[in-house]
CSV table of C-alpha atoms in Angstrom, one decimal:
chain,number,residue,atom,x,y,z
G,1279,MET,CA,280.2,36.6,118.2
G,1280,THR,CA,276.9,35.0,117.2
G,1281,SER,CA,276.5,31.4,118.0
G,1282,THR,CA,275.0,29.0,115.6
G,1283,HIS,CA,271.4,28.1,116.1
G,1284,ALA,CA,270.9,24.3,115.8
G,1285,PHE,CA,267.8,23.0,114.0
G,1286,TRP,CA,265.4,20.4,115.3
G,1287,LEU,CA,265.6,16.9,113.9
G,1288,ALA,CA,263.0,14.5,115.1
G,1289,GLY,CA,262.6,16.5,118.4
G,1290,ARG,CA,266.2,16.9,119.2
G,1291,GLN,CA,268.8,19.6,118.3
G,1292,ALA,CA,271.3,18.9,115.6
G,1293,THR,CA,273.8,20.8,113.5
G,1294,GLY,CA,274.9,20.1,109.9
G,1295,GLU,CA,277.9,20.8,107.8
G,1296,ASP,CA,276.8,24.2,106.4
G,1297,THR,CA,275.3,27.3,107.9
G,1298,LEU,CA,273.3,30.4,106.7
G,1299,ASP,CA,273.4,33.9,107.9
G,1300,VAL,CA,270.2,35.8,109.0
G,1301,THR,CA,270.5,39.4,108.5
G,1302,SER,CA,268.2,42.5,109.4
G,1303,PRO,CA,266.5,43.9,106.5
G,1304,TRP,CA,266.7,47.3,108.2
G,1305,ASP,CA,270.4,47.8,108.8
G,1306,GLY,CA,272.1,44.6,107.4
G,1307,ARG,CA,273.5,43.4,110.8
G,1308,LEU,CA,273.9,39.8,111.5
G,1309,VAL,CA,271.0,38.6,113.5
G,1310,GLY,CA,271.9,34.9,113.7
G,1311,THR,CA,273.7,32.1,112.1
G,1312,VAL,CA,271.6,28.8,111.5
G,1313,ALA,CA,272.8,25.3,111.0
G,1314,VAL,CA,271.6,23.7,107.7
G,1315,PRO,CA,270.7,20.1,107.6
G,1316,THR,CA,272.5,17.6,105.4
G,1317,ASP,CA,270.6,15.4,103.0
G,1318,ALA,CA,271.2,12.6,105.4
G,1319,GLN,CA,269.7,14.5,108.2
G,1320,VAL,CA,266.6,15.4,106.3
G,1321,GLU,CA,266.2,11.7,105.3
G,1322,GLU,CA,266.5,10.9,109.0
G,1323,ALA,CA,263.7,13.5,109.9
G,1324,VAL,CA,261.4,12.2,107.2
G,1325,ALA,CA,262.0,8.5,108.2
G,1326,ALA,CA,261.3,9.4,111.8
G,1327,ALA,CA,258.1,11.1,110.9
G,1328,HIS,CA,257.0,8.2,108.8
G,1329,SER,CA,257.8,5.7,111.5
G,1330,VAL,CA,255.9,7.4,114.3
G,1331,LEU,CA,252.7,7.8,112.2
G,1332,ASN,CA,250.6,5.2,114.1
G,1333,GLU,CA,252.1,6.0,117.6
G,1334,PHE,CA,251.3,9.8,117.2
G,1335,ALA,CA,247.8,9.1,115.8
G,1336,ALA,CA,247.0,7.0,118.8
G,1337,THR,CA,248.4,9.5,121.4
G,1338,PRO,CA,245.7,10.5,123.9
G,1339,ALA,CA,244.0,13.8,123.2
G,1340,HIS,CA,245.1,15.2,126.6
G,1341,VAL,CA,248.8,14.5,125.8
G,1342,ARG,CA,248.5,16.6,122.5
G,1343,ALA,CA,246.3,19.4,124.1
G,1344,THR,CA,248.8,19.6,127.1
G,1345,ALA,CA,251.7,20.1,124.7
G,1346,LEU,CA,249.9,22.7,122.6
G,1347,ASP,CA,248.8,24.5,125.8
G,1348,HIS,CA,252.5,24.5,127.0
G,1349,VAL,CA,253.7,26.2,123.8
G,1350,SER,CA,251.0,28.8,124.0
G,1351,ARG,CA,251.8,29.6,127.6
G,1352,ARG,CA,255.5,29.8,127.0
G,1353,LEU,CA,255.1,32.0,124.0
G,1354,ALA,CA,253.0,34.4,126.1
G,1355,GLU,CA,255.6,34.4,128.8
G,1356,ARG,CA,258.4,35.3,126.3
G,1357,THR,CA,256.3,37.8,124.3
G,1358,GLU,CA,258.8,40.6,124.3
G,1359,GLU,CA,261.8,38.4,123.5
G,1360,VAL,CA,260.0,36.6,120.6
G,1361,ALA,CA,258.6,39.9,119.2
G,1362,ARG,CA,262.2,41.4,119.1
G,1363,LEU,CA,263.4,38.3,117.4
G,1364,ILE,CA,260.7,38.5,114.7
G,1365,SER,CA,261.5,42.2,114.3
G,1366,ALA,CA,265.2,41.6,113.9
G,1367,GLU,CA,265.0,38.9,111.3
G,1368,ASN,CA,261.9,40.1,109.4
G,1369,GLY,CA,262.1,43.9,109.7
G,1370,LYS,CA,258.7,44.1,111.1
G,1371,PRO,CA,257.9,47.0,113.5
G,1372,LEU,CA,257.7,45.9,117.1
G,1373,LYS,CA,254.1,46.8,117.4
G,1374,TRP,CA,253.2,44.5,114.6
G,1375,ALA,CA,255.6,41.7,115.9
G,1376,ARG,CA,254.0,41.8,119.4
G,1377,GLY,CA,250.7,41.4,117.7
G,1378,GLU,CA,252.1,38.4,115.7
G,1379,VAL,CA,253.2,36.7,118.9
G,1380,GLY,CA,249.8,37.3,120.5
G,1381,ARG,CA,248.1,35.6,117.5
G,1382,ALA,CA,250.4,32.6,117.8
G,1383,VAL,CA,249.7,32.3,121.4
G,1384,SER,CA,246.0,32.1,120.4
G,1385,VAL,CA,246.5,29.6,117.6
G,1386,PHE,CA,248.1,27.0,120.0
G,1387,ARG,CA,245.5,27.6,122.5
G,1388,PHE,CA,242.7,27.1,119.9
G,1389,ALA,CA,244.5,23.9,118.8
G,1390,ALA,CA,244.6,22.6,122.3
G,1391,GLU,CA,240.9,23.3,122.7
G,1392,GLU,CA,240.1,21.6,119.5
G,1393,ALA,CA,242.3,18.6,120.2
G,1394,ARG,CA,240.2,17.8,123.3
G,1395,ARG,CA,236.9,17.8,121.4
G,1396,PHE,CA,238.1,16.7,117.9
G,1397,ASN,CA,237.0,13.4,116.5
G,1398,GLY,CA,234.3,12.4,118.9
G,1399,GLY,CA,232.7,10.6,115.9
G,1400,GLU,CA,229.2,11.0,114.3
G,1401,ALA,CA,226.6,8.3,114.6
G,1402,GLN,CA,224.2,7.7,111.8
G,1403,ARG,CA,221.3,5.2,111.6
G,1404,LEU,CA,221.3,3.3,108.4
G,1405,ASP,CA,217.9,1.8,108.9
G,1406,THR,CA,216.3,4.6,107.0
G,1407,ASP,CA,216.1,2.0,104.2
G,1408,ALA,CA,215.1,-1.6,104.8
G,1409,GLY,CA,218.6,-2.9,103.7
G,1410,GLY,CA,220.0,-1.1,106.6
G,1411,ALA,CA,218.0,-2.6,109.3
G,1412,GLY,CA,220.0,-3.1,112.5
G,1413,ARG,CA,222.9,-1.1,111.2
G,1414,LEU,CA,224.7,2.0,112.6
G,1415,ALA,CA,227.5,4.0,111.0
G,1416,LEU,CA,230.2,5.7,113.1
G,1417,THR,CA,232.3,8.2,111.2
G,1418,ARG,CA,235.6,9.4,112.6
G,1419,ARG,CA,238.6,11.3,111.1
G,1420,PHE,CA,242.2,10.0,110.9
G,1421,PRO,CA,245.4,11.6,109.8
G,1422,ARG,CA,246.1,11.5,106.1
G,1423,GLY,CA,249.8,11.0,107.0
G,1424,ALA,CA,252.9,13.1,107.8
G,1425,VAL,CA,252.7,16.8,106.8
G,1426,LEU,CA,255.2,19.0,105.1
G,1427,GLY,CA,254.6,22.5,106.2
G,1428,ILE,CA,256.3,25.2,104.2
G,1429,ALA,CA,256.1,28.6,105.7
G,1430,PRO,CA,256.8,32.2,104.2
G,1431,PHE,CA,258.8,35.0,105.7
G,1432,ASN,CA,256.1,37.6,106.3
G,1433,PHE,CA,254.8,36.1,109.5
G,1434,PRO,CA,257.7,33.9,110.5
G,1435,LEU,CA,256.1,32.9,113.8
G,1436,ASN,CA,252.4,32.8,113.3
G,1437,LEU,CA,252.2,31.1,109.9
G,1438,CYS,CA,254.5,28.4,111.2
G,1439,ALA,CA,252.1,28.0,114.2
G,1440,HIS,CA,249.3,27.6,111.5
G,1441,LYS,CA,251.2,24.6,110.1
G,1442,ILE,CA,252.4,23.0,113.4
G,1443,ALA,CA,249.5,23.4,115.7
G,1444,PRO,CA,246.8,21.8,113.8
G,1445,ALA,CA,249.1,18.8,112.9
G,1446,ILE,CA,249.8,18.2,116.5
G,1447,ALA,CA,246.1,18.5,117.4
G,1448,VAL,CA,245.1,15.7,115.1
G,1449,GLY,CA,248.2,13.5,115.8
G,1450,ALA,CA,250.0,14.0,112.4
G,1451,PRO,CA,253.8,14.2,112.4
G,1452,ILE,CA,255.0,17.4,110.7
G,1453,ILE,CA,258.3,18.5,109.0
G,1454,LEU,CA,258.3,22.3,109.0
G,1455,LYS,CA,260.4,24.1,106.4
G,1456,PRO,CA,260.7,27.8,107.4
G,1457,ALA,CA,261.6,30.6,105.0
G,1458,PRO,CA,265.4,30.9,104.6
G,1459,ALA,CA,265.3,34.6,105.4
G,1460,THR,CA,263.4,34.1,108.6
G,1461,PRO,CA,264.1,30.7,110.2
G,1462,LEU,CA,264.9,31.9,113.8
G,1463,SER,CA,261.2,32.3,114.9
G,1464,ALA,CA,260.5,28.7,113.8
G,1465,LEU,CA,263.6,27.4,115.6
G,1466,LEU,CA,262.3,29.1,118.7
G,1467,LEU,CA,259.0,27.1,118.4
G,1468,GLY,CA,261.0,24.1,118.2
G,1469,GLU,CA,262.7,25.0,121.5
G,1470,LEU,CA,259.3,25.2,123.1
G,1471,LEU,CA,258.1,22.1,121.5
G,1472,ALA,CA,261.0,20.2,122.9
G,1473,GLU,CA,259.9,21.0,126.4
G,1474,THR,CA,256.8,18.9,125.9
G,1475,GLU,CA,256.4,15.1,126.0
G,1476,LEU,CA,255.3,14.6,122.3
G,1477,PRO,CA,256.8,11.4,120.7
G,1478,ALA,CA,260.2,11.6,119.1
G,1479,GLY,CA,259.8,12.1,115.5
G,1480,ALA,CA,256.4,13.8,115.6
G,1481,TRP,CA,258.0,17.1,114.5
G,1482,SER,CA,261.1,18.5,112.9
G,1483,VAL,CA,262.1,22.1,112.0
G,1484,LEU,CA,264.5,22.0,109.0
G,1485,PRO,CA,265.8,25.3,107.7
G,1486,VAL,CA,266.8,23.9,104.2
G,1487,PRO,CA,267.4,26.2,101.2
G,1488,ASN,CA,264.5,26.6,98.7
G,1489,ASP,CA,266.5,24.7,96.0
G,1490,ARG,CA,266.3,21.5,98.2
G,1491,MET,CA,262.5,21.8,98.7
G,1492,PRO,CA,261.5,19.8,95.6
G,1493,ALA,CA,262.9,16.7,97.1
G,1494,LEU,CA,260.8,17.0,100.2
G,1495,VAL,CA,257.8,17.8,98.0
G,1496,GLN,CA,258.4,14.7,96.0
G,1497,ASP,CA,258.8,12.3,99.0
G,1498,GLU,CA,255.9,9.9,99.2
G,1499,ARG,CA,256.2,9.6,102.9
G,1500,LEU,CA,254.9,13.2,103.1
G,1501,PRO,CA,251.4,12.9,101.5
G,1502,VAL,CA,250.1,16.2,102.8
G,1503,ILE,CA,251.6,19.6,101.8
G,1504,SER,CA,250.6,22.8,103.5
G,1505,PHE,CA,252.2,25.6,101.6
G,1506,THR,CA,251.9,29.4,102.1
G,1507,GLY,CA,253.7,31.6,99.5
G,1508,SER,CA,253.4,32.9,95.9
G,1509,ASP,CA,251.0,31.5,93.5
G,1510,LYS,CA,253.7,30.6,91.0
G,1511,VAL,CA,255.5,28.3,93.5
G,1512,GLY,CA,252.3,27.0,95.1
G,1513,PHE,CA,250.7,25.8,91.9
G,1514,ALA,CA,254.0,24.5,90.7
G,1515,ILE,CA,254.1,22.3,93.7
G,1516,MET,CA,250.6,21.0,93.2
G,1517,ASP,CA,251.3,20.3,89.6
G,1518,SER,CA,254.3,18.3,90.5
G,1519,VAL,CA,252.5,16.1,93.0
G,1520,PRO,CA,248.9,15.7,91.7
G,1521,ARG,CA,248.2,12.8,93.9
G,1522,LYS,CA,249.1,14.4,97.2
G,1523,HIS,CA,246.7,16.5,99.3
G,1524,CYS,CA,247.7,20.1,99.0
G,1525,THR,CA,246.5,23.1,100.9
G,1526,LEU,CA,247.8,26.4,99.2
G,1527,GLU,CA,247.6,29.7,100.8
G,1528,LEU,CA,248.8,32.0,98.1
G,1529,GLY,CA,248.7,35.6,96.9
G,1530,GLY,CA,246.1,38.3,96.9
G,1531,ASN,CA,245.2,41.6,95.5
G,1532,GLY,CA,243.1,42.8,98.4
G,1533,ALA,CA,240.3,45.4,97.6
G,1534,ALA,CA,238.5,47.6,99.9
G,1535,VAL,CA,235.2,48.9,98.7
G,1536,VAL,CA,233.6,52.1,100.1
G,1537,LEU,CA,229.9,52.2,99.1
G,1538,ALA,CA,227.7,55.3,98.7
G,1539,ASP,CA,226.0,54.9,102.1
G,1540,TYR,CA,229.4,55.1,103.9
G,1541,ALA,CA,229.3,58.9,103.6
G,1542,SER,CA,229.5,60.7,107.1
G,1543,GLU,CA,232.5,62.3,108.2
G,1544,ARG,CA,233.0,59.7,110.9
G,1545,ASP,CA,232.5,56.9,108.3
G,1546,LEU,CA,235.1,58.4,105.9
G,1547,ASP,CA,237.5,59.1,108.7
G,1548,TRP,CA,237.3,55.5,109.9
G,1549,ALA,CA,237.6,54.0,106.4
G,1550,ALA,CA,240.7,56.2,105.5
G,1551,THR,CA,242.5,55.4,108.7
G,1552,ARG,CA,241.9,51.5,108.4
G,1553,ILE,CA,242.8,51.7,104.7
G,1554,ALA,CA,246.1,53.5,105.3
G,1555,THR,CA,247.1,51.4,108.2
G,1556,PHE,CA,246.5,48.1,106.5
G,1557,ALA,CA,247.9,49.1,103.1
G,1558,ASN,CA,251.2,49.5,105.0
G,1559,TYR,CA,251.3,47.2,108.0
G,1560,GLN,CA,254.0,44.6,107.6
G,1561,GLY,CA,255.4,47.0,104.9
G,1562,GLY,CA,252.5,45.8,102.7
G,1563,GLN,CA,254.0,42.3,102.9
G,1564,SER,CA,250.6,40.6,103.7
G,1565,CYS,CA,248.4,38.6,101.3
G,1566,ILE,CA,245.4,40.5,102.6
G,1567,SER,CA,246.9,44.1,102.8
G,1568,VAL,CA,244.8,46.6,101.1
G,1569,GLN,CA,246.2,47.1,97.6
G,1570,ARG,CA,243.1,48.5,95.8
G,1571,VAL,CA,240.5,51.0,97.0
G,1572,ILE,CA,237.3,51.2,95.0
G,1573,ALA,CA,235.0,53.9,96.2
G,1574,ASP,CA,231.6,55.1,94.9
G,1575,ALA,CA,231.9,58.2,92.9
G,1576,SER,CA,229.6,60.0,95.5
G,1577,VAL,CA,232.2,59.8,98.2
G,1578,TYR,CA,235.4,59.5,96.2
G,1579,GLU,CA,236.5,63.1,96.3
G,1580,ARG,CA,235.9,63.4,100.0
G,1581,LEU,CA,237.7,60.1,100.8
G,1582,VAL,CA,240.9,60.6,98.7
G,1583,PRO,CA,242.5,63.5,100.7
G,1584,ARG,CA,241.7,61.6,103.9
G,1585,ILE,CA,243.5,58.5,102.7
G,1586,VAL,CA,246.5,60.5,101.4
G,1587,ALA,CA,246.8,62.3,104.8
G,1588,ALA,CA,246.4,59.1,106.7
G,1589,VAL,CA,249.2,57.3,104.7
G,1590,GLU,CA,251.5,60.3,105.0
G,1591,ALA,CA,251.0,60.1,108.8
G,1592,GLN,CA,252.4,56.6,108.9
G,1593,VAL,CA,255.6,56.6,110.9
G,1594,THR,CA,258.4,55.0,108.9
G,1595,GLY,CA,261.9,54.0,110.3
G,1596,ASP,CA,263.7,51.7,112.5
G,1597,PRO,CA,261.4,48.6,113.3
G,1598,ALA,CA,262.9,48.4,116.8
G,1599,ASP,CA,261.4,51.8,117.7
G,1600,ASP,CA,257.9,51.5,119.3
G,1601,ALA,CA,256.7,54.5,117.3
G,1602,THR,CA,257.4,53.0,113.9
G,1603,ASP,CA,254.4,51.8,111.8
G,1604,VAL,CA,256.2,50.8,108.5
G,1605,GLY,CA,259.5,49.2,108.5
G,1606,PRO,CA,261.6,47.9,105.5
G,1607,LEU,CA,260.7,45.2,103.2
G,1608,VAL,CA,262.4,41.9,103.6
G,1609,SER,CA,265.2,42.8,101.2
G,1610,GLU,CA,266.5,45.6,99.0
G,1611,ASP,CA,265.7,43.5,96.0
G,1612,ALA,CA,262.1,43.3,97.1
G,1613,ALA,CA,262.0,47.2,97.4
G,1614,LYS,CA,263.6,47.7,94.0
G,1615,ARG,CA,260.9,45.5,92.5
G,1616,VAL,CA,258.2,47.6,94.1
G,1617,GLU,CA,259.9,50.7,93.0
G,1618,ALA,CA,260.1,49.5,89.3
G,1619,TRP,CA,256.4,48.7,89.3
G,1620,VAL,CA,255.3,52.1,90.7
G,1621,GLU,CA,257.6,53.9,88.1
G,1622,GLU,CA,256.0,51.7,85.4
G,1623,ALA,CA,252.5,52.8,86.4
G,1624,VAL,CA,253.5,56.6,86.5
G,1625,GLN,CA,255.0,56.3,83.1
G,1626,ALA,CA,251.8,54.8,81.9
G,1627,GLY,CA,249.7,57.8,83.2
G,1628,ALA,CA,249.1,57.0,86.9
G,1629,GLN,CA,249.1,60.0,89.4
G,1630,LEU,CA,251.5,59.8,92.3
G,1631,LEU,CA,249.6,61.2,95.3
G,1632,ALA,CA,252.1,60.1,98.1
G,1633,GLY,CA,255.3,58.3,98.5
G,1634,GLY,CA,257.1,56.8,95.6
G,1635,LYS,CA,260.6,56.9,97.1
G,1636,ARG,CA,262.9,54.0,98.1
G,1637,ASP,CA,265.9,54.0,100.5
G,1638,GLY,CA,267.7,50.7,100.6
G,1639,ALA,CA,265.2,48.1,101.6
G,1640,SER,CA,262.6,50.6,102.8
G,1641,TYR,CA,259.9,52.0,100.3
G,1642,ALA,CA,257.8,54.9,101.4
G,1643,PRO,CA,254.0,54.3,101.7
G,1644,THR,CA,252.7,55.1,98.3
G,1645,VAL,CA,249.3,56.1,96.9
G,1646,LEU,CA,248.5,56.1,93.2
G,1647,SER,CA,245.2,57.0,91.3
G,1648,GLU,CA,244.3,56.9,87.7
G,1649,VAL,CA,246.3,53.7,87.4
G,1650,PRO,CA,245.8,51.8,84.0
G,1651,ALA,CA,244.0,48.5,84.4
G,1652,ASP,CA,246.9,46.6,82.8
G,1653,ALA,CA,249.7,48.2,84.9
G,1654,THR,CA,251.5,45.6,87.0
G,1655,VAL,CA,250.5,47.3,90.3
G,1656,SER,CA,246.8,46.8,89.3
G,1657,CYS,CA,247.1,43.2,88.0
G,1658,GLU,CA,249.7,41.5,90.3
G,1659,GLU,CA,250.3,41.3,94.0
G,1660,VAL,CA,252.6,44.2,95.0
G,1661,PHE,CA,253.5,42.8,98.3
G,1662,GLY,CA,254.7,46.3,99.3
G,1663,PRO,CA,253.3,49.5,100.7
G,1664,VAL,CA,251.4,50.6,97.7
G,1665,LEU,CA,247.8,51.5,97.3
G,1666,THR,CA,245.8,52.3,94.2
G,1667,LEU,CA,242.5,54.3,94.1
G,1668,ARG,CA,239.6,54.2,91.6
G,1669,ARG,CA,236.1,55.4,91.5
G,1670,ALA,CA,233.0,53.4,90.7
G,1671,GLU,CA,229.7,54.7,89.4
G,1672,SER,CA,227.6,52.0,91.1
G,1673,GLU,CA,227.7,49.1,93.5
G,1674,THR,CA,227.6,46.7,90.6
G,1675,GLU,CA,230.6,48.3,89.0
G,1676,ALA,CA,232.5,48.2,92.3
G,1677,PHE,CA,231.9,44.6,92.8
G,1678,GLU,CA,232.8,43.8,89.2
G,1679,SER,CA,236.1,45.7,89.7
G,1680,VAL,CA,237.0,43.6,92.7
G,1681,ASN,CA,236.2,40.4,90.7
G,1682,ASP,CA,238.3,41.8,87.8
G,1683,SER,CA,241.5,40.0,89.1
G,1684,LYS,CA,243.0,36.6,89.0
G,1685,TYR,CA,243.3,36.6,92.7
G,1686,GLY,CA,240.4,36.1,95.2
G,1687,LEU,CA,241.5,36.0,98.8
G,1688,GLN,CA,239.6,38.6,100.8
G,1689,ALA,CA,237.7,41.9,100.3
G,1690,GLY,CA,236.5,44.5,102.6
G,1691,VAL,CA,233.2,46.3,102.0
G,1692,PHE,CA,232.4,49.6,104.0
G,1693,THR,CA,228.7,49.8,104.2
G,1694,HIS,CA,225.9,50.1,106.8
G,1695,ASP,CA,223.4,48.4,104.4
G,1696,LEU,CA,222.8,44.8,105.5
G,1697,GLN,CA,221.3,44.0,102.1
G,1698,ALA,CA,224.3,45.3,100.5
G,1699,ALA,CA,226.5,43.2,102.7
G,1700,PHE,CA,224.6,40.1,101.6
G,1701,ARG,CA,224.8,41.2,97.9
G,1702,ALA,CA,228.6,41.5,98.5
G,1703,HIS,CA,228.7,38.0,99.9
G,1704,ARG,CA,227.0,36.6,97.0
G,1705,ALA,CA,228.8,38.6,94.3
G,1706,LEU,CA,232.5,38.8,95.4
G,1707,GLU,CA,234.7,36.0,94.1
G,1708,VAL,CA,236.9,35.7,97.3
G,1709,GLY,CA,237.3,33.4,100.3
G,1710,GLY,CA,236.2,36.0,102.8
G,1711,VAL,CA,234.2,39.2,102.8
G,1712,ILE,CA,234.7,41.7,105.6
G,1713,ILE,CA,231.9,44.1,106.1
G,1714,GLY,CA,232.7,47.5,107.6
G,1715,ASP,CA,236.4,47.0,107.5
G,1716,VAL,CA,239.4,46.3,105.4
G,1717,PRO,CA,240.2,42.9,103.8
G,1718,SER,CA,243.1,42.6,106.1
G,1719,TYR,CA,241.1,41.4,109.1
G,1720,ARG,CA,241.7,37.7,109.9
G,1721,ALA,CA,240.7,35.8,113.1
G,1722,ASP,CA,242.9,32.8,113.4
G,1723,GLN,CA,240.0,30.4,114.2
G,1724,MET,CA,238.0,31.4,111.2
G,1725,PRO,CA,238.3,29.7,107.8
G,1726,TYR,CA,240.9,31.5,105.8
G,1727,GLY,CA,241.8,31.0,102.2
G,1728,GLY,CA,241.1,31.9,98.6
G,1729,VAL,CA,239.7,31.1,95.2
G,1730,LYS,CA,241.1,31.5,91.7
G,1731,GLN,CA,244.9,32.1,92.0
G,1732,SER,CA,244.7,32.8,95.7
G,1733,GLY,CA,244.8,29.1,96.6
G,1734,VAL,CA,243.2,25.8,97.5
G,1735,GLY,CA,241.8,24.7,100.8
G,1736,ARG,CA,241.4,26.5,104.0
G,1737,GLU,CA,243.5,27.3,107.1
G,1738,GLY,CA,242.2,28.4,110.6
G,1739,VAL,CA,242.8,25.8,113.2
G,1740,ARG,CA,239.8,23.6,113.0
G,1741,PHE,CA,239.6,23.9,109.2
G,1742,ALA,CA,243.3,22.9,108.9
G,1743,MET,CA,242.7,20.0,111.1
G,1744,ASP,CA,239.9,18.8,108.8
G,1745,ASP,CA,242.3,19.2,105.9
G,1746,TYR,CA,244.9,17.1,107.5
G,1747,THR,CA,242.5,14.2,108.1
G,1748,TYR,CA,240.0,12.1,106.2
G,1749,GLU,CA,236.7,10.4,107.1
G,1750,ARG,CA,236.7,6.8,108.0
G,1751,VAL,CA,233.3,5.1,108.5
G,1752,MET,CA,232.7,1.9,110.6
G,1753,VAL,CA,229.4,0.1,110.4
G,1754,PHE,CA,227.9,-1.9,113.2
G,1755,THR,CA,225.6,-4.8,112.2
G,1756,GLY,CA,222.8,-6.6,114.1
G,1757,LEU,CA,222.0,-3.8,116.5
G,1758,THR,CA,218.7,-3.1,118.0
G,1759,LEU,CA,218.3,0.7,117.4
């Protein structure tokens, strides 16, 4: 018998009138039952966050940093337990789930470090003009207000960490709404936060259904929204609240470019292995997974069989098995959508080089070539283990192909040429360019986000802290400088 997991309301556990079941995408078993807050309880959480604004903003840095350090340490201590929870509710293979826990450990540690040095203030002499004689400006940052963090299912722990940790670091109360399919990891974070001495009301974890999200989005007491998810939902949120401050981390169509100089046997083996791994990790359910490979014509024929072999070597199966590389998608419906998109491409003339088979919520790692430019798998974010291959006759054509997308999150460029790297940095319309590797590389302390339909603003601990705050200047008068 599975007990019901309470949610976290203003720092304390609570249960509501309804529940939701969390099931494994792999075998459909019940992983947990979660209490769902009532409208009155959601109101209580938002009111508590609003009421504690000034108190939390004034909390000494060492208090916030100590709390963040505590969560980081406790996550590290419970790595295996948390990884198995992620794997059970998300279907993520254990090897990747353990990596996600490790990243969340770092996110909270980075936030603790930043909390200790954030907002020291910047002094500026104003007597550079005669009218500023005797004047000095001091600029500091202050929270914009309480944050509504909306997290997705694909990284149910680490993307919650990227909402919560920067908010605590700057002293901004946060209401976290986890994905309905994967709320258990977020609730475990609440358990660790409850062990700290943060003010009551500074944080809540509310697993409300998606159809109740608009009420939270519209609430004027939550002036900051940090959303990770689809471009359709993200921009609908922004359009509905144009006067709020929104950070949107949205979809991608990640491209890996292999240039002509990346031509040795070792080079091509490395590129193929990295591409195959990161086209399929998380079941392809990552905004920066490799979806497109654009290879120079001089290396294309040598690269393709290497990629196909590396993809076929990916071990699929039970995510609880340490040997598994690729587990199921989040649901059977998600796998059916991927199946339909691949079938559409094949019917339009694409060549199926590997995969193309579905078993329940699992979809075999798939490689396509000769894909029409207007096929859905070319234009949209597949969010599944599907990789398309195309050749380019020049560096310019390759870079133009990357940019021929409504998305612009990250791109990878395999080259040894430093000048080509800088040309890529100038030319590619993306938020991040990864040289010598796939677009899927992300360090949690670096700025992360996209352009075009891939979003607005940047995450990465320090950059999210800037996003959650604004500059306020104070001018001193009559000083002898």
